[in-house]
Coordinates of C-alpha atoms and ligand atoms in Angstrom, one line a residue:
M255 CA 159.6 49.2 54.8
S256 CA 159.3 47.9 58.3
I257 CA 157.6 44.6 58.9
D258 CA 155.2 46.2 61.3
S259 CA 153.9 48.8 58.8
P260 CA 150.2 48.3 58.0
V261 CA 149.7 46.9 54.5
L262 CA 145.9 46.4 54.5
P263 CA 143.5 48.6 52.6
S264 CA 142.1 51.2 55.0
S265 CA 138.5 50.1 54.3
S266 CA 139.1 46.6 55.6
T267 CA 137.1 47.2 58.7
S268 CA 133.9 48.0 56.8
S269 CA 133.4 44.4 55.8
D270 CA 130.7 42.3 57.4
H271 CA 132.1 38.9 56.5
P272 CA 132.0 36.8 59.7
L273 CA 135.7 35.9 59.5
L274 CA 136.6 39.6 59.4
Q275 CA 134.8 40.4 62.6
P276 CA 136.5 40.6 66.0
L277 CA 136.7 37.4 68.0
N278 CA 136.5 37.3 71.8
I279 CA 138.7 34.7 73.4
G280 CA 138.2 34.6 77.1
G281 CA 137.6 38.3 77.3
L282 CA 140.4 39.3 75.0
T283 CA 139.6 40.7 71.6
I284 CA 141.2 39.5 68.5
E285 CA 140.9 41.9 65.6
N286 CA 139.7 39.3 63.0
R287 CA 139.4 35.6 62.6
L288 CA 142.4 34.9 60.3
M289 CA 145.2 33.3 62.3
V290 CA 148.7 32.1 61.6
A291 CA 149.3 28.6 62.9
P292 CA 152.1 27.9 65.4
M293 CA 155.0 26.4 63.5
A294 CA 158.2 25.5 65.4
G295 CA 161.2 26.9 63.5
V296 CA 159.0 29.3 61.5
T297 CA 156.6 31.4 63.5
D298 CA 159.2 33.2 65.5
N299 CA 158.7 36.8 66.7
P300 CA 159.7 38.4 63.4
F301 CA 157.4 36.1 61.4
R302 CA 154.4 36.5 63.7
R303 CA 154.8 40.3 63.4
L304 CA 155.1 40.1 59.7
C305 CA 151.9 38.0 59.4
K306 CA 150.1 40.4 61.6
S307 CA 151.2 43.3 59.4
F308 CA 149.6 41.6 56.5
G309 CA 146.3 41.2 58.4
A310 CA 146.5 38.1 60.5
G311 CA 144.4 38.8 63.5
H312 CA 146.2 36.4 65.7
A313 CA 149.4 34.5 66.0
V314 CA 150.6 31.8 68.4
S315 CA 154.2 31.3 69.4
E316 CA 156.3 28.3 68.5
M317 CA 155.9 25.4 70.9
I318 CA 157.8 25.8 74.1
I319 CA 158.4 22.6 76.1
A320 CA 156.8 22.8 79.6
D321 CA 160.0 22.3 81.5
T322 CA 161.3 25.3 83.3
A323 CA 164.7 23.7 83.5
L324 CA 165.0 24.3 79.8
Y325 CA 163.9 28.0 79.8
A326 CA 167.4 29.4 80.0
R327 CA 168.4 27.6 76.8
K328 CA 168.9 29.9 73.9
K329 CA 166.2 28.2 71.8
S330 CA 163.6 28.6 74.5
L331 CA 164.5 32.3 75.0
Y332 CA 164.0 33.0 71.4
R333 CA 160.7 31.1 71.3
A334 CA 159.4 33.0 74.3
N335 CA 160.4 36.4 73.1
F336 CA 157.3 38.6 72.6
D337 CA 159.1 42.0 72.2
N338 CA 157.1 44.5 70.2
E339 CA 154.3 42.0 69.4
I340 CA 150.8 43.2 68.8
A341 CA 148.5 42.0 71.6
P342 CA 147.0 39.6 72.5
I343 CA 150.2 37.6 72.8
S344 CA 149.7 33.8 72.9
A345 CA 152.4 31.4 74.1
Q346 CA 152.1 27.7 73.2
I347 CA 153.3 25.2 75.7
A348 CA 153.5 21.4 75.5
G349 CA 153.9 18.8 78.2
A350 CA 152.5 15.7 79.7
E351 CA 152.7 16.4 83.4
P352 CA 149.9 18.6 84.9
D353 CA 152.2 20.3 87.5
K354 CA 154.8 21.1 84.9
L355 CA 152.2 22.4 82.5
A356 CA 150.7 24.6 85.2
E357 CA 154.1 25.9 86.1
A358 CA 154.9 26.6 82.4
A359 CA 151.6 28.4 82.0
R360 CA 152.3 30.7 85.0
Y361 CA 155.8 31.3 83.8
Q362 CA 154.7 32.4 80.3
I363 CA 152.1 34.8 81.7
Y364 CA 154.9 36.3 83.9
N365 CA 156.9 36.4 80.7
G366 CA 154.4 38.6 79.0
A367 CA 151.9 36.2 77.4
Q368 CA 148.2 37.0 77.6
I369 CA 146.9 33.7 76.3
I370 CA 148.3 30.2 77.0
D371 CA 147.9 27.7 74.1
I372 CA 148.3 24.0 74.9
N373 CA 149.7 21.8 72.1
M374 CA 148.1 18.5 71.8
G375 CA 148.6 18.2 68.1
C376 CA 152.4 17.8 67.5
P377 CA 153.1 14.5 65.7
A378 CA 156.9 14.7 66.1
K379 CA 158.4 11.4 67.5
K380 CA 160.6 13.4 69.9
V381 CA 157.5 15.0 71.5
C382 CA 155.2 11.9 71.3
R383 CA 157.7 9.6 72.9
K384 CA 157.3 11.7 76.0
L385 CA 153.5 11.2 75.6
A386 CA 153.1 14.9 74.8
G387 CA 151.7 16.6 71.7
S388 CA 149.3 14.5 69.8
A389 CA 150.2 11.3 71.8
L390 CA 148.1 12.7 74.6
L391 CA 144.9 12.1 72.6
Q392 CA 145.3 8.4 73.5
D393 CA 144.5 9.2 77.2
E394 CA 141.5 11.4 77.5
D395 CA 141.6 11.5 81.3
L396 CA 145.1 12.8 81.2
V397 CA 144.0 15.4 78.6
A398 CA 141.3 16.6 81.1
K399 CA 143.8 16.7 84.0
L400 CA 146.3 18.7 81.9
L401 CA 143.7 21.2 80.8
D402 CA 142.3 21.6 84.3
A403 CA 145.8 22.2 85.6
A404 CA 146.6 24.9 83.0
V405 CA 143.2 26.6 83.3
N406 CA 143.5 26.7 87.1
A407 CA 147.1 27.9 87.1
V408 CA 146.5 31.2 85.4
D409 CA 144.1 34.1 85.4
A410 CA 144.2 34.3 81.6
P411 CA 142.5 32.5 78.7
V412 CA 143.8 29.0 77.9
T413 CA 143.3 27.7 74.4
L414 CA 143.9 24.2 72.9
K415 CA 145.4 23.2 69.6
T416 CA 144.9 19.6 68.6
R417 CA 144.1 17.1 65.9
L418 CA 141.1 14.8 65.1
G419 CA 142.6 12.0 67.2
F420 CA 145.6 9.8 67.4
E421 CA 144.6 7.0 65.0
N422 CA 142.3 6.8 62.0
G423 CA 139.1 5.1 62.8
R424 CA 139.4 6.1 66.4
E425 CA 139.0 9.9 66.1
N426 CA 138.0 11.2 69.5
I427 CA 138.0 15.0 68.9
L428 CA 134.3 15.2 69.8
R429 CA 135.0 13.9 73.3
V430 CA 138.2 15.8 73.7
A431 CA 136.5 19.1 72.7
K432 CA 133.7 18.5 75.1
R433 CA 136.2 17.9 77.9
A434 CA 138.1 21.0 76.9
E435 CA 135.0 23.0 77.1
Q436 CA 134.2 21.5 80.5
A437 CA 137.7 22.4 81.7
G438 CA 137.2 26.0 80.8
I439 CA 139.3 26.2 77.6
A440 CA 138.5 29.4 75.9
A441 CA 138.9 28.3 72.2
I442 CA 140.0 25.1 70.4
A443 CA 142.0 25.0 67.1
I444 CA 141.6 21.7 65.2
H445 CA 143.9 20.4 62.5
G446 CA 141.7 18.2 60.4
R447 CA 144.0 15.2 60.5
T448 CA 144.9 12.5 63.0
R449 CA 148.4 11.9 64.3
E450 CA 148.5 8.8 62.0
D451 CA 147.9 11.0 59.0
M452 CA 150.9 13.2 59.9
Y453 CA 150.7 15.6 57.0
T454 CA 149.5 13.1 54.3
G455 CA 146.2 13.0 52.5
E456 CA 143.8 15.9 52.7
A457 CA 142.6 17.6 55.9
R458 CA 139.0 16.5 56.8
Y459 CA 136.6 19.1 57.8
E460 CA 133.4 17.2 58.6
L461 CA 134.4 16.4 62.2
I462 CA 135.4 20.0 62.7
R463 CA 131.8 20.9 61.8
E464 CA 130.5 18.3 64.3
V465 CA 132.7 19.8 67.0
K466 CA 131.4 23.3 66.1
D467 CA 127.8 22.0 66.4
S468 CA 128.5 20.3 69.8
I469 CA 130.3 22.9 71.9
S470 CA 129.9 26.6 72.4
I471 CA 133.5 27.9 72.7
P472 CA 135.1 29.2 69.5
V473 CA 136.3 26.6 67.1
I474 CA 139.2 27.4 64.8
A475 CA 139.6 25.3 61.7
N476 CA 143.0 24.4 60.5
G477 CA 144.6 22.2 57.7
D478 CA 145.4 22.8 54.1
I479 CA 144.0 26.3 53.8
D480 CA 146.2 27.7 51.0
S481 CA 144.1 30.4 49.3
A482 CA 141.4 32.9 50.0
Q483 CA 138.8 30.7 48.3
K484 CA 139.9 27.7 50.4
A485 CA 139.5 29.8 53.5
Q486 CA 135.9 30.6 52.4
H487 CA 135.3 27.0 51.6
V488 CA 136.5 25.7 55.0
Y489 CA 134.4 28.4 56.7
E490 CA 131.3 27.2 54.8
M491 CA 132.1 23.5 55.4
T492 CA 132.7 23.9 59.2
G493 CA 130.8 27.0 60.3
C494 CA 134.1 27.7 62.2
D495 CA 134.7 30.8 64.2
A496 CA 138.1 31.4 62.7
V497 CA 140.5 29.9 60.2
M498 CA 144.2 29.1 60.9
I499 CA 146.8 29.0 58.2
G500 CA 150.2 27.3 58.6
R501 CA 152.3 26.1 55.6
A502 CA 150.7 28.4 53.1
A503 CA 152.0 31.4 55.0
Q504 CA 155.6 30.2 54.5
G505 CA 157.1 32.5 52.0
Q506 CA 153.8 34.2 51.4
P507 CA 152.8 36.1 54.6
W508 CA 150.6 38.2 52.3
I509 CA 148.1 35.4 52.2
F510 CA 146.3 37.1 55.1
R511 CA 145.9 40.2 52.9
D512 CA 144.6 38.0 50.0
I513 CA 142.0 36.4 52.2
E514 CA 140.9 39.6 53.8
H515 CA 140.5 41.2 50.4
F516 CA 138.6 38.3 48.9
L517 CA 136.2 38.0 51.8
R518 CA 135.6 41.7 51.8
T519 CA 135.2 42.2 48.0
G520 CA 134.8 38.9 46.4
D521 CA 137.8 39.7 44.2
V522 CA 141.1 37.7 44.0
L523 CA 144.1 40.0 44.4
D524 CA 146.9 39.6 41.9
A525 CA 150.1 37.9 43.2
P526 CA 152.5 40.5 44.6
S527 CA 155.1 41.8 42.1
V528 CA 158.8 40.8 42.5
S529 CA 159.4 44.4 43.6
E530 CA 157.0 44.0 46.4
I531 CA 158.3 40.5 47.3
K532 CA 161.8 42.1 47.4
E533 CA 160.7 44.8 49.8
V534 CA 159.0 42.2 52.1
V535 CA 161.9 39.8 52.0
L536 CA 164.6 42.4 52.7
A537 CA 162.7 43.8 55.6
H538 CA 162.1 40.3 56.9
L539 CA 165.8 39.4 56.6
Q540 CA 166.8 42.6 58.5
E541 CA 164.4 41.6 61.3
L542 CA 165.8 38.1 61.5
Y543 CA 169.4 39.4 61.6
D544 CA 168.5 41.9 64.4
F545 CA 166.6 39.2 66.3
Y546 CA 169.0 36.2 66.0
G547 CA 172.3 37.9 65.4
E548 CA 174.9 37.2 62.8
Y549 CA 175.4 33.4 63.0
S550 CA 171.8 32.2 63.6
G551 CA 170.2 35.0 61.7
C552 CA 172.0 33.9 58.5
R553 CA 171.1 30.3 58.9
I554 CA 167.5 30.8 60.0
A555 CA 166.9 33.2 57.1
R556 CA 167.8 30.5 54.5
K557 CA 164.6 28.6 54.6
H558 CA 162.5 31.8 54.4
I559 CA 164.5 32.9 51.4
A560 CA 164.0 29.5 49.8
W561 CA 160.2 29.8 50.3
Y562 CA 160.0 33.3 49.0
T563 CA 161.9 32.6 45.8
T564 CA 160.2 29.3 44.9
G565 CA 158.6 29.8 41.5
I566 CA 160.8 32.7 40.4
P567 CA 162.8 31.8 37.2
N568 CA 166.3 30.4 37.9
S569 CA 165.6 30.3 41.6
N570 CA 167.1 26.8 42.0
A571 CA 170.5 27.9 41.0
F572 CA 170.2 31.0 43.0
R573 CA 169.2 29.0 46.1
Q574 CA 172.3 26.8 45.8
A575 CA 174.5 29.8 45.7
M576 CA 172.6 31.5 48.5
Y577 CA 173.1 28.5 50.8
G578 CA 176.8 29.0 50.5
E579 CA 176.7 32.6 51.9
E580 CA 178.0 32.5 55.5
S581 CA 177.4 36.1 56.5
T582 CA 174.2 38.1 56.8
A583 CA 175.7 40.9 54.6
G584 CA 176.6 38.5 51.9
Q585 CA 173.3 36.8 52.1
F586 CA 171.4 40.1 52.0
R587 CA 173.4 41.2 48.9
V588 CA 172.8 38.0 46.9
V589 CA 169.0 38.1 47.7
E590 CA 168.7 41.7 46.7
R591 CA 170.7 41.2 43.5
F592 CA 168.7 38.1 42.5
L593 CA 165.3 39.8 43.1
Q594 CA 166.4 43.0 41.4
T595 CA 167.2 41.1 38.2
H596 CA 163.6 39.9 38.1
E597 CA 161.9 43.2 38.9
Ligands
FMN864 C1 157.2 23.3 60.2 C2 156.0 23.1 61.1 C3 156.1 23.3 62.4 C4 155.0 23.1 63.3 N1 155.1 23.4 64.6 C5 153.9 23.4 65.4 C6 154.0 23.8 66.7 O1 155.0 24.2 67.2 N2 152.8 23.7 67.4 C7 151.6 23.3 66.9 O2 150.6 23.3 67.5 N3 151.6 22.9 65.6 C8 152.7 23.0 64.8 N4 152.6 22.6 63.5 C9 151.3 22.3 62.9 C10 150.6 23.6 62.3 O3 150.3 24.5 63.3 C11 149.3 23.2 61.5 O4 148.5 22.6 62.4 C12 149.6 22.3 60.4 O5 150.7 22.7 59.6 C13 148.4 22.2 59.4 O6 148.0 23.5 58.9 P1 148.4 23.9 57.4 O7 147.9 22.8 56.5 O8 147.8 25.2 57.3 O9 149.9 23.9 57.4 C14 153.7 22.8 62.7 C15 153.7 22.6 61.3 C16 154.8 22.7 60.5 C17 154.7 22.5 59.0

């Protein structure tokens, strides 16, 4: 199987659930409102295409630092590779200087992106130390300047991905969202946590609902959506225009098919069989090897293999052995053999 082959039931378009309707983002149409969240080190070109083949209507690239001096680096080239992607293509950029952010936005449009997504949610120390990512939420005037700069730099929709705020008790997402709308941002994705929360506790959806009620651009709800029922719950809690799924898609890109099926029929799909998992994993591995080449392909594939095999009997011992494989051919062989024994 190819990772681009359609795996959705053909009747999927007949549903009238709001999350299965097309979404307009700044004049571009997204097929449905199920999105895969940007995840650095995970949502590379092969993974984005895989999620879309399972029914994700939209995917955003991994974060690309807004510094054109870094663009020739191998990591940036991989992150900004949109070959064979289903449109619309969205490139995520992060930075704290309006001029650099504008330049990066222009560059990514030239590079093939059709939507620019601004990251103001990343909690990583490395990013926050440069007052980028979620650290920006501490300076709302700078937020507005950055958004203005990006929106004015390109003749394409600019979206924003952010959190509820920087610190608990000082959540400022309502003001940030208002300023985003005023700047001409085309849609806003909100992870229901603050930077202080990092990934702890549970995502909070009440403030996302308040944002939805206070602005008229599309609001995308994100955080802890790990099943079809949870997607429906978050939709009901927030009234959001779309849902965005991150960690729950790791090792289970078919979650988009599960959600689509549930929203369309009300039935929960059975978990995929090991045979189907094998088919998906092997196709994914081949794509990773083709994309990254022998050395990086083998290393980057390891985490995906670990996610895919979690929960399969004896997978702990298998993973230890798999980590020792240094070639793509050897890795492919051990994965195929392990999954075959569980078919
Ligand atoms: C490994 C990893 C990498 C991430 N990288 C990014 C990123 O590059 N840009 C971004 O906006 N958010 C990033 N995030 C945050 C996710 O997009 C998402 O907001 C967060 O994981 C919450 O959603 P979830 O509960 O569905 O995982 C990352 C999250 C993880 C787990």
